[in-house]
């Protein structure tokens, strides 16, 4: 991305170019954040449109980066439907490359007012406790590409409970923490996304363990993960931070 | 280091960037090229989900997707065609340029040509390059 900064430093000498580039990025940013916030709230376009008192086809354009005629009134309506405030500010061109570098789904997510840690009782303490818990059950490793990855820090099963069951419980716990504190994992290690993945079947076989169930991890709750459940063949499922299956 | 990468198809014996050539031939304005470049940079920075509406969700013909760069009044409606990959899942290759007028793509055979370019690219992976649309607008 520092390469991008050097490139833009040259390209931005052209006034028309830099204003068009910045305008395009602004439109992209607004559309991408509206989509991200709607998905974070697990709502459909039709549901959010209904909250705003408009029809889904009318709403759809707000999630299109090619939409360029933004009205402040419309943005406030969207903000209200999403439970966040609207902030408009003027910036220097120099901050644009850095903003682009950090442009990802996690950086655009915001909690609704009711989940805003600043307004929840003991919010900071809760987040601090969650961070401590996450640190205690995750272990960090660095990939050959230099990316940080976290995995469950070994099974901690109760007596008589299959190893994978305790791991699933931990995994669902992590998903819950991440849902409650969206910035938590990012702040822990600069993580770009949180994915919960079940291990390949071979690994379980090699360890002489029972493979996990065919159901996606997010479908498993501690109550369901009892030993009398009949398990099907293993499926590997990747989940996004909202617990949805990644295609 | 970007997670995603965007390449341009190299056309003909001289292996010219097909998209740069098309932009020049269409006399596309600096402002529209800047908007196009911004979308490519954002795609490379965050992946396709960070640029909703840029690449069509469904292919226009097999394995070919339409990109959309809206032009304001009087500007051209740029609709270059791209494919996912084709050599890695986290990359896109822009194969050919097109504009949309009155709901029709110009040139008319753009989908067919895009498919042909994709076949040629798969046969010869060196037929693509990653570069800026305007490396230096003032030079």
Short mmCIF file of C-alpha atoms in Angstrom, two decimals:
data_model
loop_
_atom_site.label_atom_id
_atom_site.label_comp_id
_atom_site.label_asym_id
_atom_site.label_seq_id
_atom_site.Cartn_x
_atom_site.Cartn_y
_atom_site.Cartn_z
CA UNK A 1 0.00 0.00 0.00
CA UNK A 2 2.98 2.32 0.43
CA UNK A 3 3.45 1.68 -3.29
CA UNK A 4 -0.09 2.98 -3.79
CA UNK A 5 0.76 6.06 -1.77
CA UNK A 6 3.79 6.75 -3.97
CA UNK A 7 1.69 6.20 -7.11
CA UNK A 8 -1.14 8.43 -5.95
CA UNK A 9 1.38 11.09 -4.97
CA UNK A 10 2.17 11.41 -8.67
CA UNK A 11 -1.33 10.85 -10.04
CA UNK A 12 -2.92 13.34 -7.62
CA UNK A 13 -0.91 16.18 -9.14
CA UNK A 14 -3.72 16.33 -11.68
CA UNK A 15 -6.59 18.20 -9.99
CA UNK A 16 -9.39 16.60 -12.05
CA UNK A 17 -7.92 13.17 -11.39
CA UNK A 18 -7.63 13.55 -7.62
CA UNK A 19 -11.15 14.96 -7.17
CA UNK A 20 -12.70 12.26 -9.36
CA UNK A 21 -10.72 9.55 -7.54
CA UNK A 22 -11.77 10.91 -4.12
CA UNK A 23 -15.41 11.24 -5.18
CA UNK A 24 -15.46 7.69 -6.45
CA UNK A 25 -13.94 6.44 -3.20
CA UNK A 26 -16.48 8.37 -1.13
CA UNK A 27 -19.37 6.80 -3.05
CA UNK A 28 -17.77 3.38 -2.63
CA UNK A 29 -17.25 3.94 1.08
CA UNK A 30 -20.84 5.00 1.76
CA UNK A 31 -22.38 2.13 -0.24
CA UNK A 32 -20.02 -0.47 1.23
CA UNK A 33 -20.63 0.73 4.79
CA UNK A 34 -24.42 0.71 4.41
CA UNK A 35 -24.23 -2.87 3.11
CA UNK A 36 -21.79 -3.87 5.86
CA UNK A 37 -23.93 -2.37 8.64
CA UNK A 38 -27.10 -3.99 7.30
CA UNK A 39 -25.38 -7.39 7.17
CA UNK A 40 -23.92 -6.82 10.66
CA UNK A 41 -27.53 -6.42 11.88
CA UNK A 42 -28.53 -9.56 9.95
CA UNK A 43 -31.24 -7.71 8.07
CA UNK A 44 -32.35 -8.02 4.48
CA UNK A 45 -32.56 -5.06 2.13
CA UNK A 46 -36.37 -5.32 2.32
CA UNK A 47 -36.32 -5.21 6.13
CA UNK A 48 -34.12 -2.12 6.26
CA UNK A 49 -36.14 -0.47 3.50
CA UNK A 50 -39.32 -1.09 5.52
CA UNK A 51 -37.69 0.57 8.55
CA UNK A 52 -37.02 3.60 6.36
CA UNK A 53 -40.54 3.55 4.97
CA UNK A 54 -39.44 2.86 1.40
CA UNK A 55 -39.55 -0.12 -0.98
CA UNK A 56 -36.60 -2.49 -1.50
CA UNK A 57 -35.97 -1.47 -5.14
CA UNK A 58 -35.65 2.12 -3.95
CA UNK A 59 -33.30 1.11 -1.18
CA UNK A 60 -31.07 -1.10 -3.36
CA UNK A 61 -29.33 1.87 -4.98
CA UNK A 62 -27.87 2.89 -1.62
CA UNK A 63 -25.75 -0.27 -1.69
CA UNK A 64 -24.42 0.40 -5.19
CA UNK A 65 -21.06 2.16 -5.49
CA UNK A 66 -22.25 3.79 -8.69
CA UNK A 67 -24.91 5.74 -6.82
CA UNK A 68 -23.52 9.25 -6.67
CA UNK A 69 -26.36 11.60 -5.75
CA UNK A 70 -26.44 11.43 -1.97
CA UNK A 71 -28.89 13.59 -0.06
CA UNK A 72 -28.16 14.32 3.59
CA UNK A 73 -31.82 13.59 4.41
CA UNK A 74 -31.53 10.10 2.92
CA UNK A 75 -28.27 9.44 4.76
CA UNK A 76 -29.90 10.44 8.06
CA UNK A 77 -32.82 8.10 7.34
CA UNK A 78 -30.37 5.26 6.71
CA UNK A 79 -28.39 6.16 9.85
CA UNK A 80 -31.55 6.07 11.93
CA UNK A 81 -32.64 2.73 10.51
CA UNK A 82 -29.20 1.33 11.35
CA UNK A 83 -29.02 2.85 14.84
CA UNK A 84 -25.91 4.95 14.21
CA UNK A 85 -25.15 8.64 13.76
CA UNK A 86 -24.07 10.33 10.52
CA UNK A 87 -20.74 12.14 10.40
CA UNK A 88 -19.66 14.33 7.48
CA UNK A 89 -16.22 15.92 7.45
CA UNK A 90 -13.76 17.50 5.05
CA UNK A 91 -10.34 15.82 4.78
CA UNK A 92 -6.97 16.32 3.15
CA UNK A 93 -6.02 14.20 0.15
CA UNK A 94 -3.03 12.89 2.09
CA UNK A 95 -5.23 10.79 4.38
CA UNK A 96 -6.89 8.95 1.49
CA UNK A 97 -4.25 6.22 0.88
CA UNK A 98 -4.19 5.31 4.58
CA UNK A 99 -7.98 5.21 4.65
CA UNK A 100 -7.95 2.92 1.65
CA UNK A 101 -5.39 0.67 3.31
CA UNK A 102 -7.73 0.12 6.26
CA UNK A 103 -10.81 -0.28 4.07
CA UNK A 104 -12.33 -3.61 4.99
CA UNK A 105 -15.58 -4.96 6.37
CA UNK A 106 -14.45 -4.93 10.00
CA UNK A 107 -13.31 -1.31 9.85
CA UNK A 108 -16.77 -0.26 8.63
CA UNK A 109 -18.78 -2.11 11.27
CA UNK A 110 -20.42 -0.14 14.07
CA UNK A 111 -22.66 -1.36 16.91
CA UNK A 112 -26.21 -0.08 17.21
CA UNK A 113 -26.93 2.39 19.98
CA UNK A 114 -28.33 -0.35 22.21
CA UNK A 115 -25.06 -2.31 21.86
CA UNK A 116 -22.73 0.69 22.01
CA UNK A 117 -20.24 -0.14 24.80
CA UNK A 118 -20.07 3.55 25.70
CA UNK A 119 -23.71 3.46 26.76
CA UNK A 120 -24.02 -0.01 28.22
CA UNK A 121 -23.57 -0.57 31.92
CA UNK A 122 -19.98 -1.47 32.74
CA UNK A 123 -19.35 -1.63 28.98
CA UNK A 124 -15.61 -1.09 29.22
CA UNK A 125 -15.21 -3.68 31.96
CA UNK A 126 -17.24 -6.19 29.94
CA UNK A 127 -15.05 -5.67 26.89
CA UNK A 128 -11.90 -5.96 28.97
CA UNK A 129 -13.15 -9.24 30.47
CA UNK A 130 -14.02 -10.53 27.01
CA UNK A 131 -10.55 -9.62 25.73
CA UNK A 132 -8.92 -11.44 28.62
CA UNK A 133 -11.06 -14.51 28.00
CA UNK A 134 -10.32 -14.47 24.27
CA UNK A 135 -6.59 -14.25 24.97
CA UNK A 136 -6.79 -17.19 27.31
CA UNK A 137 -8.44 -19.54 24.79
CA UNK A 138 -6.72 -18.48 21.60
CA UNK A 139 -3.16 -19.03 20.49
CA UNK A 140 -1.44 -16.95 17.85
CA UNK A 141 0.63 -18.22 14.99
CA UNK A 142 2.15 -16.32 12.10
CA UNK A 143 1.71 -17.73 8.59
CA UNK A 144 4.43 -17.79 5.95
CA UNK A 145 2.75 -14.71 4.44
CA UNK A 146 3.29 -12.89 7.71
CA UNK A 147 -0.40 -12.88 8.65
CA UNK A 148 -1.48 -13.51 12.20
CA UNK A 149 -3.87 -16.40 12.67
CA UNK A 150 -5.52 -17.51 15.87
CA UNK A 151 -6.60 -20.99 16.75
CA UNK A 152 -8.14 -22.55 19.81
CA UNK A 153 -5.44 -23.06 22.37
CA UNK A 154 -5.89 -26.79 22.66
CA UNK A 155 -8.91 -28.67 23.91
CA UNK A 156 -9.92 -28.23 27.50
CA UNK A 157 -12.56 -30.95 27.78
CA UNK A 158 -14.46 -31.82 30.86
CA UNK A 159 -14.15 -35.43 31.89
CA UNK A 160 -15.96 -37.75 29.49
CA UNK A 161 -16.68 -35.03 26.89
CA UNK A 162 -15.24 -35.63 23.40
CA UNK A 163 -12.42 -33.24 22.55
CA UNK A 164 -14.16 -31.72 19.51
CA UNK A 165 -17.25 -30.96 21.55
CA UNK A 166 -15.36 -28.71 23.90
CA UNK A 167 -13.70 -27.08 20.88
CA UNK A 168 -17.08 -26.41 19.29
CA UNK A 169 -18.32 -24.88 22.50
CA UNK A 170 -15.25 -22.65 22.61
CA UNK A 171 -15.68 -21.76 18.95
CA UNK A 172 -19.29 -20.75 19.43
CA UNK A 173 -18.23 -18.78 22.48
CA UNK A 174 -15.66 -16.90 20.42
CA UNK A 175 -18.26 -16.19 17.76
CA UNK A 176 -20.54 -14.78 20.43
CA UNK A 177 -17.76 -12.59 21.83
CA UNK A 178 -16.96 -11.33 18.37
CA UNK A 179 -20.60 -10.53 17.74
CA UNK A 180 -20.88 -8.65 21.00
CA UNK A 181 -17.61 -6.78 20.63
CA UNK A 182 -16.96 -6.41 16.88
CA UNK A 183 -13.73 -4.50 17.38
CA UNK A 184 -12.36 -6.90 19.96
CA UNK A 185 -10.46 -9.34 17.75
CA UNK A 186 -9.28 -6.57 15.50
CA UNK A 187 -7.84 -4.70 18.44
CA UNK A 188 -6.30 -7.88 19.85
CA UNK A 189 -4.11 -8.58 16.89
CA UNK A 190 -5.08 -6.33 14.04
CA UNK A 191 -7.11 -9.27 12.72
CA UNK A 192 -8.89 -8.49 9.45
CA UNK A 193 -11.52 -11.17 9.81
CA UNK A 194 -12.53 -13.93 12.14
CA UNK A 195 -13.19 -17.33 10.64
CA UNK A 196 -14.12 -20.40 12.56
CA UNK A 197 -13.18 -23.52 10.70
CA UNK A 198 -13.54 -27.13 11.72
CA UNK A 199 -10.45 -29.27 11.28
CA UNK A 200 -10.17 -31.75 8.39
CA UNK A 201 -11.62 -35.17 9.07
CA UNK A 202 -8.19 -36.79 8.71
CA UNK A 203 -6.90 -34.85 11.66
CA UNK A 204 -9.58 -36.21 13.90
CA UNK A 205 -9.06 -39.73 12.63
CA UNK A 206 -5.29 -39.41 13.07
CA UNK A 207 -5.81 -38.40 16.66
CA UNK A 208 -8.26 -41.21 17.23
CA UNK A 209 -11.05 -38.73 17.85
CA UNK A 210 -14.67 -38.66 16.81
CA UNK A 211 -15.17 -36.16 13.94
CA UNK A 212 -17.53 -33.25 14.54
CA UNK A 213 -21.11 -33.23 13.25
CA UNK A 214 -22.29 -32.43 9.77
CA UNK A 215 -24.12 -29.37 10.99
CA UNK A 216 -22.34 -26.04 10.52
CA UNK A 217 -20.64 -24.83 13.67
CA UNK A 218 -23.00 -21.93 14.13
CA UNK A 219 -25.88 -24.37 14.44
CA UNK A 220 -24.29 -26.03 17.44
CA UNK A 221 -25.21 -24.67 20.81
CA UNK A 222 -23.89 -26.00 24.10
CA UNK A 223 -27.30 -27.53 24.71
CA UNK A 224 -27.21 -29.38 21.40
CA UNK A 225 -23.68 -30.63 21.78
CA UNK A 226 -24.62 -33.54 23.98
CA UNK A 227 -23.05 -36.89 23.43
CA UNK A 228 -26.31 -38.63 22.53
CA UNK A 229 -26.65 -36.64 19.28
CA UNK A 230 -26.27 -38.76 16.12
CA UNK A 231 -23.53 -37.23 13.98
CA UNK A 232 -23.29 -37.40 10.21
CA UNK A 233 -20.19 -37.12 8.00
CA UNK A 234 -17.82 -34.20 8.53
CA UNK A 235 -18.25 -30.96 6.63
CA UNK A 236 -15.78 -28.14 6.74
CA UNK A 237 -17.50 -24.82 7.15
CA UNK A 238 -15.98 -21.36 7.00
CA UNK A 239 -17.84 -18.69 8.89
CA UNK A 240 -17.61 -14.95 8.66
CA UNK A 241 -17.58 -12.79 11.81
CA UNK A 242 -21.37 -12.72 11.82
CA UNK A 243 -21.46 -16.49 11.94
CA UNK A 244 -22.72 -16.82 8.38
CA UNK A 245 -21.34 -19.46 6.09
CA UNK A 246 -18.79 -18.13 3.61
CA UNK A 247 -19.45 -19.33 0.06
CA UNK B 1 0.32 -6.23 0.56
CA UNK B 2 -3.02 -6.42 -1.30
CA UNK B 3 -5.04 -9.59 -0.87
CA UNK B 4 -6.69 -9.21 -4.28
CA UNK B 5 -5.11 -8.51 -7.63
CA UNK B 6 -6.49 -7.08 -10.89
CA UNK B 7 -4.85 -7.74 -14.27
CA UNK B 8 -5.41 -6.45 -17.79
CA UNK B 9 -5.51 -8.66 -20.86
CA UNK B 10 -2.67 -8.06 -23.37
CA UNK B 11 -3.93 -7.94 -26.93
CA UNK B 12 -2.35 -8.86 -30.27
CA UNK B 13 1.24 -9.51 -31.27
CA UNK B 14 2.49 -6.38 -29.54
CA UNK B 15 0.73 -7.40 -26.35
CA UNK B 16 -0.74 -3.98 -25.66
CA UNK B 17 -2.95 -3.45 -22.62
CA UNK B 18 -6.41 -3.96 -24.17
CA UNK B 19 -8.11 -1.69 -21.65
CA UNK B 20 -5.65 1.19 -21.94
CA UNK B 21 -5.99 1.03 -25.71
CA UNK B 22 -9.76 1.04 -25.46
CA UNK B 23 -9.81 3.97 -23.01
CA UNK B 24 -7.60 5.95 -25.37
CA UNK B 25 -9.68 5.04 -28.42
CA UNK B 26 -12.90 6.04 -26.64
CA UNK B 27 -11.28 9.29 -25.45
CA UNK B 28 -12.46 8.60 -21.93
CA UNK B 29 -12.02 11.59 -19.63
CA UNK B 30 -9.37 11.77 -16.92
CA UNK B 31 -12.15 11.93 -14.30
CA UNK B 32 -13.71 8.67 -15.45
CA UNK B 33 -10.36 6.94 -15.64
CA UNK B 34 -9.67 8.11 -12.08
CA UNK B 35 -13.02 6.66 -10.95
CA UNK B 36 -12.21 3.40 -12.72
CA UNK B 37 -8.75 3.27 -11.11
CA UNK B 38 -10.22 3.99 -7.67
CA UNK B 39 -12.59 1.05 -7.98
CA UNK B 40 -9.74 -1.22 -9.04
CA UNK B 41 -7.60 -0.03 -6.09
CA UNK B 42 -10.49 -0.59 -3.66
CA UNK B 43 -11.16 -4.03 -5.12
CA UNK B 44 -7.49 -4.90 -4.61
CA UNK B 45 -7.55 -3.52 -1.05
CA UNK B 46 -10.72 -5.17 0.21
CA UNK B 47 -12.03 -7.69 -2.31
CA UNK B 48 -15.26 -7.64 -4.35
CA UNK B 49 -17.59 -7.31 -1.36
CA UNK B 50 -16.12 -3.88 -0.67
CA UNK B 51 -17.16 -2.61 -4.10
CA UNK B 52 -20.84 -3.64 -4.30
CA UNK B 53 -22.27 -2.99 -7.76
CA UNK B 54 -18.87 -2.80 -9.50
CA UNK B 55 -18.87 -6.36 -10.87
CA UNK B 56 -22.11 -8.08 -11.85
CA UNK B 57 -23.21 -10.86 -9.49
CA UNK B 58 -24.05 -13.16 -12.35
CA UNK B 59 -22.05 -13.73 -15.55
CA UNK B 60 -23.24 -12.08 -18.77
CA UNK B 61 -22.01 -15.18 -20.61
CA UNK B 62 -20.15 -18.16 -19.22
CA UNK B 63 -17.37 -16.99 -16.86
CA UNK B 64 -17.58 -13.37 -18.09
CA UNK B 65 -18.76 -10.61 -15.75
CA UNK B 66 -19.72 -7.03 -16.52
CA UNK B 67 -18.04 -4.18 -14.66
CA UNK B 68 -19.93 -0.93 -14.18
CA UNK B 69 -18.40 2.54 -14.04
CA UNK B 70 -21.25 5.00 -14.18
CA UNK B 71 -20.70 8.21 -16.08
CA UNK B 72 -22.45 11.44 -15.26
CA UNK B 73 -24.58 13.22 -17.86
CA UNK B 74 -22.69 13.45 -21.15
CA UNK B 75 -20.10 10.89 -20.11
CA UNK B 76 -19.71 7.38 -21.48
CA UNK B 77 -21.16 4.46 -19.54
CA UNK B 78 -18.11 2.22 -19.23
CA UNK B 79 -18.81 -1.53 -19.04
CA UNK B 80 -15.54 -3.47 -19.33
CA UNK B 81 -15.77 -7.26 -19.17
CA UNK B 82 -13.75 -9.34 -16.76
CA UNK B 83 -13.35 -12.87 -15.51
CA UNK B 84 -12.63 -14.19 -12.04
CA UNK B 85 -9.12 -15.57 -11.87
CA UNK B 86 -8.55 -17.43 -14.07
CA UNK B 87 -5.42 -18.71 -12.32
CA UNK B 88 -6.21 -17.94 -8.68
CA UNK B 89 -9.45 -17.31 -6.77
CA UNK B 90 -8.40 -13.92 -5.41
CA UNK B 91 -7.79 -12.22 -8.75
CA UNK B 92 -9.73 -10.70 -11.64
CA UNK B 93 -8.60 -10.14 -15.20
CA UNK B 94 -10.18 -7.36 -17.24
CA UNK B 95 -10.41 -8.72 -20.76
CA UNK B 96 -12.02 -6.14 -22.99
CA UNK B 97 -13.62 -2.70 -22.88
CA UNK B 98 -17.20 -1.84 -23.77
CA UNK B 99 -19.65 1.01 -23.38
CA UNK B 100 -23.38 0.79 -22.85
CA UNK B 101 -25.72 2.96 -24.87
CA UNK B 102 -29.53 2.70 -24.85
CA UNK B 103 -29.24 -0.60 -23.01
CA UNK B 104 -26.95 -2.13 -25.63
CA UNK B 105 -23.27 -3.01 -25.31
CA UNK B 106 -20.84 -1.59 -27.86
CA UNK B 107 -19.11 -3.34 -29.58
CA UNK B 108 -21.97 -5.76 -30.16
CA UNK B 109 -19.77 -8.85 -30.13
CA UNK B 110 -18.02 -7.89 -26.87
CA UNK B 111 -19.26 -10.92 -24.90
CA UNK B 112 -18.08 -13.33 -27.57
CA UNK B 113 -14.70 -11.60 -27.79
CA UNK B 114 -14.33 -11.61 -24.01
CA UNK B 115 -14.88 -15.36 -23.99
CA UNK B 116 -12.31 -15.78 -26.75
CA UNK B 117 -9.76 -13.64 -24.87
CA UNK B 118 -10.31 -15.72 -21.76
CA UNK B 119 -9.56 -18.89 -23.72
CA UNK B 120 -6.40 -17.29 -25.13
CA UNK B 121 -5.34 -16.17 -21.67
CA UNK B 122 -5.79 -19.64 -20.22
CA UNK B 123 -3.67 -21.01 -23.08
CA UNK B 124 -1.02 -18.35 -22.51
CA UNK B 125 -0.90 -17.01 -18.92
CA UNK B 126 1.67 -14.34 -19.90
CA UNK B 127 -1.08 -12.50 -21.79
CA UNK B 128 -1.93 -10.24 -18.88
CA UNK B 129 -0.30 -7.55 -16.78
CA UNK B 130 -1.09 -5.52 -13.69
CA UNK B 131 -0.53 -1.80 -14.16
CA UNK B 132 -2.00 1.64 -13.59
CA UNK B 133 -4.50 3.05 -16.05
CA UNK B 134 -2.72 6.38 -15.88
CA UNK B 135 0.80 5.81 -14.57
CA UNK B 136 1.56 9.49 -14.68
CA UNK B 137 -1.12 11.82 -16.03
CA UNK B 138 1.20 14.83 -16.21
CA UNK B 139 4.11 13.15 -17.99
#
